[in-house]
Coordinates of N, CA and C in Angstrom, one line a residue:
M1249 N 104.9 58.9 95.2 CA 105.9 59.7 94.6 C 107.3 59.4 95.3
P1250 N 108.4 59.2 94.6 CA 109.7 58.8 95.2 C 110.1 59.9 96.1
F1251 N 110.9 59.5 97.1 CA 111.3 60.4 98.2 C 112.2 61.5 97.6
M1252 N 113.2 61.1 96.7 CA 114.1 62.1 96.1 C 113.3 63.1 95.2
S1253 N 112.3 62.7 94.5 CA 111.5 63.6 93.7 C 110.8 64.6 94.6
T1254 N 110.2 64.1 95.7 CA 109.5 65.0 96.7 C 110.5 66.0 97.3
M1255 N 111.7 65.5 97.6 CA 112.7 66.4 98.2 C 113.2 67.5 97.2
G1256 N 113.2 67.1 95.9 CA 113.6 68.0 94.9 C 112.6 69.1 94.7
I1257 N 111.3 68.8 94.8 CA 110.2 69.8 94.7 C 110.3 70.7 95.9
C1258 N 110.6 70.2 97.1 CA 110.7 71.0 98.3 C 111.9 72.0 98.2
E1259 N 113.0 71.5 97.6 CA 114.1 72.4 97.4 C 113.8 73.5 96.5
K1260 N 113.1 73.2 95.4 CA 112.7 74.2 94.4 C 111.8 75.3 95.1
V1261 N 110.8 74.8 95.9 CA 109.9 75.7 96.5 C 110.6 76.6 97.5
C1262 N 111.6 76.0 98.3 CA 112.4 76.8 99.2 C 113.2 77.8 98.5
K1263 N 113.8 77.4 97.4 CA 114.6 78.3 96.6 C 113.8 79.5 96.1
Q1264 N 112.6 79.1 95.5 CA 111.8 80.2 95.0 C 111.3 81.1 96.1
F1265 N 111.0 80.5 97.3 CA 110.6 81.4 98.4 C 111.7 82.3 98.8
T1266 N 113.0 81.8 98.9 CA 114.1 82.6 99.2 C 114.3 83.7 98.2
N1267 N 114.2 83.4 96.9 CA 114.4 84.4 95.9 C 113.3 85.5 96.0
N1268 N 112.1 85.1 96.3 CA 111.0 86.0 96.5 C 111.2 86.9 97.7
L1269 N 111.7 86.3 98.8 CA 112.0 87.0 100.0 C 113.1 88.0 99.8
R1270 N 114.2 87.6 99.0 CA 115.2 88.6 98.7 C 114.7 89.7 97.9
A1271 N 113.9 89.4 96.9 CA 113.3 90.4 96.0 C 112.5 91.4 96.8
S1272 N 111.7 90.8 97.7 CA 110.8 91.7 98.6 C 111.6 92.6 99.5
T1273 N 112.7 92.0 100.1 CA 113.6 92.8 100.9 C 114.2 93.9 100.1
L1274 N 114.7 93.6 98.9 CA 115.3 94.6 98.1 C 114.3 95.7 97.7
M1275 N 113.1 95.3 97.4 CA 112.1 96.3 97.0 C 111.8 97.2 98.2
I1276 N 111.7 96.7 99.4 CA 111.4 97.5 100.6 C 112.6 98.5 100.8
S1277 N 113.8 98.0 100.6 CA 115.0 98.8 100.8 C 115.0 99.9 99.8
L1278 N 114.7 99.6 98.5 CA 114.7 100.6 97.4 C 113.6 101.7 97.7
L1279 N 112.4 101.2 98.1 CA 111.3 102.2 98.3 C 111.6 103.0 99.5
F1280 N 112.2 102.4 100.6 CA 112.5 103.2 101.8 C 113.6 104.2 101.5
T1281 N 114.6 103.9 100.7 CA 115.6 104.8 100.2 C 115.0 105.9 99.4
A1282 N 114.1 105.5 98.5 CA 113.5 106.5 97.6 C 112.7 107.6 98.4
S1283 N 112.0 107.1 99.4 CA 111.2 108.0 100.2 C 112.1 108.9 101.0
A1284 N 113.2 108.4 101.5 CA 114.1 109.3 102.3 C 114.8 110.3 101.4
I1285 N 115.1 109.9 100.1 CA 115.7 110.8 99.2 C 114.7 111.9 98.8
M1286 N 113.5 111.6 98.6 CA 112.5 112.6 98.2 C 112.2 113.5 99.3
Y1287 N 112.2 113.0 100.6 CA 111.9 113.9 101.7 C 113.1 114.9 101.9
E1288 N 114.3 114.4 101.7 CA 115.5 115.2 101.7 C 115.4 116.3 100.6
Q1289 N 114.9 115.9 99.4 CA 114.7 116.9 98.4 C 113.7 118.0 98.8
A1290 N 112.6 117.5 99.4 CA 111.6 118.4 99.8 C 112.2 119.4 100.8
M1291 N 113.0 119.0 101.7 CA 113.6 119.9 102.7 C 114.5 120.9 102.0
R1292 N 115.2 120.5 101.0 CA 116.1 121.4 100.3 C 115.3 122.5 99.6
F1293 N 114.2 122.1 99.0 CA 113.3 123.1 98.4 C 112.8 124.1 99.4
Q1294 N 112.6 123.6 100.6 CA 112.1 124.5 101.7 C 113.2 125.5 102.2
L1295 N 114.4 125.0 102.3 CA 115.5 125.8 102.9 C 116.1 126.7 101.9
E1296 N 116.2 126.3 100.7 CA 117.0 127.1 99.7 C 116.2 128.2 99.0
S1297 N 114.9 128.1 99.0 CA 114.1 129.2 98.3 C 112.7 129.2 98.9
D1298 N 112.1 130.4 98.8 CA 110.7 130.6 99.3 C 109.8 131.0 98.2
T1299 N 110.2 130.7 96.9 CA 109.3 131.1 95.8 C 108.2 130.0 95.7
V1300 N 107.2 130.4 95.0 CA 106.0 129.5 94.8 C 106.4 128.3 94.0
E1301 N 107.4 128.5 93.0 CA 107.8 127.3 92.3 C 108.5 126.3 93.2
S1302 N 109.3 126.8 94.1 CA 109.9 125.9 95.1 C 108.9 125.1 95.9
M1303 N 107.8 125.9 96.3 CA 106.8 125.2 97.1 C 106.1 124.1 96.3
E1304 N 105.9 124.4 95.0 CA 105.2 123.4 94.2 C 106.1 122.2 94.0
K1305 N 107.4 122.4 93.9 CA 108.3 121.3 93.8 C 108.4 120.5 95.1
R1306 N 108.3 121.2 96.2 CA 108.3 120.6 97.5 C 107.1 119.7 97.6
C1307 N 105.9 120.2 97.2 CA 104.7 119.4 97.2 C 104.9 118.1 96.4
S1308 N 105.5 118.2 95.2 CA 105.7 117.0 94.4 C 106.6 116.0 95.1
A1309 N 107.7 116.5 95.7 CA 108.6 115.6 96.4 C 108.0 114.9 97.6
L1310 N 107.2 115.7 98.4 CA 106.5 115.1 99.5 C 105.5 114.0 99.1
L1311 N 104.8 114.3 98.0 CA 103.8 113.4 97.5 C 104.5 112.1 97.1
V1312 N 105.6 112.1 96.4 CA 106.3 110.9 96.0 C 106.8 110.2 97.2
C1313 N 107.3 110.9 98.2 CA 107.7 110.3 99.5 C 106.6 109.5 100.1
I1314 N 105.4 110.1 100.2 CA 104.3 109.5 100.8 C 103.9 108.3 100.1
N1315 N 103.8 108.4 98.7 CA 103.4 107.2 97.9 C 104.4 106.1 98.1
S1316 N 105.7 106.4 98.2 CA 106.7 105.3 98.3 C 106.5 104.6 99.7
L1317 N 106.3 105.4 100.7 CA 106.1 104.8 102.1 C 104.8 103.9 102.1
H1318 N 103.8 104.3 101.4 CA 102.6 103.5 101.4 C 102.8 102.1 100.7
L1319 N 103.8 102.0 99.9 CA 104.0 100.7 99.2 C 104.8 99.7 100.0
I1320 N 105.3 100.1 101.2 CA 106.1 99.2 102.0 C 105.4 98.8 103.3
D1321 N 105.9 97.9 104.0 CA 105.3 97.4 105.2 C 105.2 98.5 106.2
R1322 N 104.1 98.4 107.0 CA 103.8 99.5 108.0 C 104.9 99.7 109.0
R1323 N 105.7 98.7 109.3 CA 106.8 98.8 110.2 C 107.9 99.8 109.7
Y1324 N 108.0 100.0 108.4 CA 109.0 100.8 107.9 C 108.5 102.1 107.3
R1325 N 107.3 102.5 107.6 CA 106.7 103.7 107.1 C 107.1 104.9 108.0
W1326 N 108.4 105.3 108.0 CA 108.8 106.4 108.7 C 110.0 107.0 108.1
I1327 N 110.3 108.3 108.5 CA 111.5 109.0 107.9 C 112.2 109.6 109.1
A1328 N 113.5 109.5 109.1 CA 114.4 110.2 110.1 C 114.7 111.6 109.6
K1329 N 114.2 112.6 110.2 CA 114.4 114.0 109.8 C 115.4 114.6 110.7
P1330 N 116.5 115.1 110.1 CA 117.5 115.9 110.9 C 117.0 117.2 111.4
V1331 N 117.4 117.6 112.6 CA 116.9 118.8 113.2 C 117.7 120.0 112.6
I1332 N 117.0 121.0 112.1 CA 117.7 122.1 111.5 C 117.0 123.4 112.1
G1333 N 117.8 124.1 112.9 CA 117.3 125.4 113.4 C 116.4 125.1 114.6
L1334 N 115.9 126.2 115.2 CA 115.1 126.2 116.4 C 113.7 125.6 116.2
D1335 N 113.2 125.8 115.0 CA 111.8 125.3 114.7 C 111.7 123.8 114.7
D1336 N 112.9 123.1 114.5 CA 112.8 121.7 114.5 C 113.3 121.0 115.7
T1337 N 113.1 121.7 116.9 CA 113.5 121.1 118.1 C 112.8 119.8 118.4
P1338 N 113.6 118.8 118.8 CA 112.9 117.5 119.0 C 111.9 117.5 120.1
P1339 N 110.9 116.7 120.0 CA 109.9 116.6 121.1 C 110.5 116.1 122.4
P1340 N 109.9 116.4 123.5 CA 110.5 115.9 124.8 C 110.7 114.4 124.9
S1341 N 110.0 113.6 124.2 CA 110.1 112.2 124.3 C 111.4 111.7 123.7
T1342 N 112.1 112.5 122.8 CA 113.3 112.1 122.2 C 114.5 112.4 123.1
V1343 N 114.3 113.1 124.2 CA 115.4 113.6 125.0 C 115.5 112.8 126.3
N1344 N 116.7 112.3 126.7 CA 116.9 111.5 127.9 C 117.0 112.5 129.1
D1345 N 115.9 112.6 129.9 CA 115.9 113.5 131.0 C 116.8 113.1 132.1
A1346 N 117.2 111.8 132.1 CA 118.0 111.3 133.2 C 119.4 111.7 133.2
E1347 N 119.9 112.2 132.0 CA 121.3 112.6 131.8 C 121.3 114.1 131.4
P1348 N 121.9 115.0 132.2 CA 122.0 116.4 131.8 C 122.7 116.5 130.4
M1349 N 122.2 117.6 129.7 CA 122.8 117.9 128.4 C 124.3 118.2 128.5
D1350 N 124.7 118.9 129.6 CA 126.1 119.3 129.7 C 127.1 118.1 129.9
N1351 N 126.6 117.0 130.3 CA 127.4 115.8 130.5 C 127.5 114.9 129.3
R1352 N 126.9 115.2 128.2 CA 126.9 114.4 127.1 C 128.0 114.8 126.1
S1353 N 128.5 113.8 125.4 CA 129.5 114.1 124.4 C 128.8 114.7 123.1
N1354 N 129.6 115.3 122.3 CA 129.1 115.9 121.0 C 128.5 114.8 120.1
E1355 N 129.1 113.6 120.2 CA 128.5 112.5 119.4 C 127.2 112.1 119.8
E1356 N 127.0 112.1 121.2 CA 125.7 111.7 121.7 C 124.6 112.7 121.4
C1357 N 125.0 114.0 121.5 CA 124.0 115.1 121.2 C 123.7 115.0 119.7
G1358 N 124.7 114.8 118.9 CA 124.4 114.7 117.5 C 123.4 113.6 117.1
R1359 N 123.6 112.5 117.8 CA 122.7 111.4 117.4 C 121.2 111.7 117.8
E1360 N 121.0 112.6 118.8 CA 119.6 112.8 119.2 C 119.0 113.9 118.4
Q1361 N 119.8 114.6 117.5 CA 119.2 115.7 116.7 C 118.5 115.1 115.5
V1362 N 117.6 114.2 115.7 CA 116.8 113.6 114.7 C 115.4 113.4 115.2
V1363 N 114.4 113.7 114.3 CA 113.0 113.5 114.7 C 112.4 112.4 113.7
V1364 N 111.8 111.4 114.3 CA 111.2 110.4 113.5 C 109.8 110.8 113.0
L1365 N 109.5 110.8 111.7 CA 108.3 111.3 111.2 C 107.5 110.1 110.6
E1366 N 106.2 110.0 110.9 CA 105.4 109.0 110.3 C 104.7 109.6 109.1
I1367 N 103.9 108.7 108.4 CA 103.2 109.2 107.2 C 102.3 110.4 107.5
K1368 N 101.6 110.3 108.7 CA 100.7 111.4 109.0 C 101.4 112.7 109.2
D1369 N 102.6 112.7 109.7 CA 103.4 113.9 109.9 C 103.8 114.5 108.5
I1370 N 104.2 113.6 107.6 CA 104.6 114.1 106.3 C 103.4 114.6 105.5
K1371 N 102.2 114.0 105.7 CA 101.0 114.4 105.1 C 100.6 115.8 105.5
R1372 N 100.9 116.1 106.8 CA 100.6 117.4 107.4 C 101.5 118.5 106.7
E1373 N 102.8 118.1 106.5 CA 103.7 119.0 105.8 C 103.2 119.3 104.4
L1374 N 102.7 118.3 103.8 CA 102.2 118.4 102.4 C 100.9 119.4 102.4
L1375 N 100.0 119.1 103.4 CA 98.8 120.0 103.5 C 99.2 121.4 103.7
Q1376 N 100.2 121.7 104.5 CA 100.6 123.1 104.8 C 101.2 123.7 103.6
T1377 N 102.0 123.0 102.9 CA 102.7 123.5 101.7 C 101.7 123.8 100.6
V1378 N 100.7 122.9 100.4 CA 99.7 123.0 99.4 C 98.8 124.3 99.7
A1379 N 98.6 124.5 101.0 CA 97.8 125.7 101.5 C 98.6 126.9 101.1
L1380 N 99.9 126.9 101.3 CA 100.7 128.1 100.9 C 100.6 128.4 99.4
V1381 N 100.7 127.3 98.6 CA 100.6 127.5 97.2 C 99.3 128.1 96.8
R1382 N 98.2 127.6 97.4 CA 96.9 128.1 97.1 C 96.8 129.6 97.5
L1383 N 97.4 129.9 98.6 CA 97.3 131.2 99.2 C 98.1 132.2 98.3
A1384 N 99.1 131.7 97.6 CA 99.9 132.5 96.7 C 99.1 133.1 95.5
D1385 N 98.0 132.5 95.2 CA 97.1 133.0 94.1 C 96.3 134.2 94.6
H1386 N 96.3 134.4 95.9 CA 95.5 135.5 96.5 C 96.2 136.5 97.2
R1387 N 97.4 136.1 97.7 CA 98.2 137.1 98.5 C 99.6 137.2 97.9
K1388 N 100.1 138.4 97.7 CA 101.4 138.6 97.1 C 102.5 138.4 98.2
D1389 N 102.0 138.6 99.5 CA 103.0 138.5 100.6 C 102.9 137.1 101.3
V1390 N 102.7 136.1 100.5 CA 102.6 134.7 101.0 C 103.9 134.3 101.7
Q1391 N 105.1 134.8 101.4 CA 106.3 134.5 102.0 C 106.3 134.8 103.5
T1392 N 105.5 135.8 103.9 CA 105.4 136.2 105.3 C 104.7 135.2 106.2
F1393 N 104.0 134.2 105.5 CA 103.2 133.2 106.2 C 103.9 131.9 106.3
L1394 N 105.2 131.8 105.8 CA 105.8 130.5 105.8 C 106.0 129.8 107.1
T1395 N 106.1 130.6 108.2 CA 106.3 130.1 109.5 C 105.0 130.1 110.3
A1396 N 103.9 130.4 109.6 CA 102.6 130.4 110.3 C 102.1 129.0 110.7
G1397 N 101.5 128.9 111.9 CA 101.0 127.6 112.3 C 99.7 127.2 111.5
P1398 N 99.3 126.0 111.7 CA 98.1 125.5 110.9 C 96.8 126.3 111.3
Q1399 N 96.7 126.7 112.5 CA 95.5 127.5 112.9 C 95.5 128.9 112.3
E1400 N 96.6 129.5 112.3 CA 96.7 130.8 111.7 C 96.6 130.8 110.2
L1401 N 97.2 129.7 109.6 CA 97.1 129.6 108.2 C 95.7 129.3 107.7
A1402 N 94.9 128.5 108.5 CA 93.5 128.2 108.2 C 92.7 129.5 108.3
T1403 N 93.0 130.3 109.2 CA 92.3 131.6 109.4 C 92.6 132.5 108.2
I1404 N 93.8 132.6 107.7 CA 94.2 133.4 106.6 C 93.5 132.9 105.3
L1405 N 93.5 131.5 105.1 CA 92.8 130.9 104.0 C 91.3 131.3 104.0
S1406 N 90.7 131.2 105.1 CA 89.3 131.6 105.3 C 89.1 133.1 104.9
G1407 N 90.0 133.9 105.3 CA 89.9 135.3 105.0 C 90.0 135.6 103.5
C1408 N 90.6 134.7 102.7 CA 90.7 134.8 101.3 C 89.6 134.1 100.6
G1409 N 88.7 133.5 101.3 CA 87.6 132.8 100.7 C 87.9 131.3 100.3
L1410 N 89.0 130.8 100.8 CA 89.5 129.5 100.4 C 89.0 128.5 101.5
Y1411 N 87.7 128.3 101.7 CA 87.2 127.6 102.8 C 87.5 126.1 102.7
T1412 N 87.4 125.5 101.5 CA 87.6 124.1 101.4 C 89.1 123.8 101.7
D1413 N 90.0 124.6 101.3 CA 91.4 124.4 101.6 C 91.7 124.6 103.2
A1414 N 91.0 125.5 103.7 CA 91.1 125.8 105.2 C 90.6 124.6 106.0
L1415 N 89.5 124.0 105.5 CA 88.9 122.8 106.2 C 89.8 121.6 106.0
K1416 N 90.4 121.4 104.9 CA 91.4 120.3 104.7 C 92.5 120.4 105.7
L1417 N 93.0 121.7 105.8 CA 94.1 121.9 106.7 C 93.7 121.6 108.2
A1418 N 92.5 122.1 108.5 CA 92.0 121.8 109.9 C 91.8 120.4 110.2
N1419 N 91.2 119.6 109.2 CA 91.0 118.2 109.4 C 92.4 117.5 109.5
G1420 N 93.3 117.9 108.7 CA 94.6 117.2 108.7 C 95.4 117.4 110.0
F1421 N 95.3 118.6 110.6 CA 96.0 118.9 111.8 C 95.1 118.7 113.1
E1422 N 93.8 118.3 112.8 CA 92.9 118.0 113.9 C 92.7 119.3 114.8
I1423 N 92.5 120.4 114.2 CA 92.2 121.6 114.9 C 90.8 122.0 114.7
S1424 N 90.3 122.9 115.5 CA 88.8 123.3 115.5 C 88.5 124.0 114.2
P1425 N 87.4 123.5 113.5 CA 87.0 124.2 112.2 C 86.0 125.4 112.5
L1426 N 85.7 125.6 113.8 CA 84.7 126.6 114.1 C 85.0 128.0 113.5
P1427 N 86.2 128.5 113.6 CA 86.5 129.8 113.0 C 86.3 129.9 111.5
I1428 N 86.5 128.7 110.9 CA 86.3 128.6 109.4 C 84.8 128.8 109.1
F1429 N 84.0 128.0 109.9 CA 82.5 128.1 109.6 C 82.0 129.5 110.0
D1430 N 82.6 130.1 111.0 CA 82.2 131.5 111.3 C 82.4 132.4 110.2
S1431 N 83.6 132.3 109.6 CA 84.0 133.1 108.4 C 83.1 132.8 107.2
L1432 N 82.8 131.5 107.0 CA 81.9 131.1 105.9 C 80.5 131.7 106.1
T1433 N 80.0 131.6 107.3 CA 78.7 132.2 107.6 C 78.6 133.7 107.3
S1434 N 79.7 134.4 107.7 CA 79.7 135.8 107.4 C 79.7 136.1 105.9
A1435 N 80.5 135.2 105.2 CA 80.5 135.4 103.7 C 79.2 135.2 103.1
C1436 N 78.5 134.2 103.6 CA 77.1 133.9 103.0 C 76.2 135.0 103.3
I1437 N 76.3 135.7 104.4 CA 75.4 136.8 104.8 C 75.7 138.0 103.8
R1438 N 77.0 138.1 103.5 CA 77.4 139.3 102.6 C 77.1 139.0 101.2
I1439 N 76.7 137.8 100.8 CA 76.4 137.5 99.4 C 75.4 138.5 98.7
D1440 N 74.4 138.8 99.5 CA 73.3 139.7 98.9 C 73.9 141.1 98.6
D1441 N 74.9 141.5 99.3 CA 75.5 142.8 99.1 C 76.5 142.8 98.0
E1442 N 76.9 141.7 97.5 CA 78.0 141.6 96.5 C 77.3 141.4 95.1
G1443 N 78.1 141.8 94.1 CA 77.6 141.6 92.7 C 77.6 140.2 92.3
A1444 N 77.0 139.9 91.2 CA 76.9 138.5 90.7 C 78.3 137.9 90.3
N1445 N 79.1 138.7 89.7 CA 80.5 138.2 89.4 C 81.3 137.8 90.6
E1446 N 81.2 138.6 91.6 CA 82.0 138.3 92.8 C 81.5 137.0 93.5
T1447 N 80.1 136.9 93.4 CA 79.5 135.7 94.0 C 79.9 134.4 93.3
W1448 N 79.9 134.4 92.0 CA 80.3 133.3 91.2 C 81.8 132.9 91.4
A1449 N 82.6 134.0 91.4 CA 84.0 133.7 91.7 C 84.3 133.1 93.0
W1450 N 83.5 133.5 94.0 CA 83.7 133.0 95.4 C 83.2 131.5 95.4
L1451 N 82.1 131.2 94.7 CA 81.7 129.8 94.6 C 82.6 128.9 93.9
Q1452 N 83.2 129.4 92.8 CA 84.1 128.6 92.0 C 85.4 128.2 92.8
E1453 N 85.8 129.1 93.7 CA 87.0 128.8 94.5 C 86.7 127.7 95.5
N1454 N 85.4 127.5 95.8 CA 85.0 126.4 96.8 C 84.1 125.4 96.1
D1455 N 84.5 124.8 95.1 CA 83.7 123.9 94.3 C 83.7 122.6 95.1
L1456 N 82.7 122.5 95.9 CA 82.5 121.3 96.8 C 82.3 120.0 96.0
A1457 N 81.6 120.2 94.8 CA 81.2 119.0 94.0 C 82.5 118.4 93.4
G1458 N 83.5 119.2 93.2 CA 84.7 118.7 92.5 C 85.8 118.3 93.5
K1459 N 85.5 118.4 94.8 CA 86.6 118.1 95.8 C 86.2 117.0 96.8

């Protein structure tokens, strides 16, 4: 094969590789931006309203965010979450202990008010929001549990007979499922004292075959 012909083929391959690389970089950028926008949307739903409809929309936004992050390289599967209020205080690892807070400029403090979230963190937010939506079907005062931690929320779900949802929450947050099984055991013992309708309703809420 002539040298110039071989060189031409190499140039075409390099050009195609460059185009593919640019397209891949653009796709990563678009997916990363999409995930950030959807997470921001989820935060807005959380801050602006405490209705069940807002919780459902928050679930959808978080799900899209997670799916977008799964489509890109593992190195870019993270979201920078701005700190809002006392509940979003950054973990100790994000604070520079060597420099007192009083000696830092406003710009430096502002830069540190960001928490980096990985997919597992966003999945936990989704689990907690889904649990609240499920709880809304059984408790009219679900808004009072918006700030409940995963352990407390799992206990409340168990008290409402939502054991599969409680276990999903416990597994996602890696907390002990023993209180859930204790509640489930007590419920099984009480089955003989309940009517047939109550028993079937309880079983349908925890359809293990369909989950």
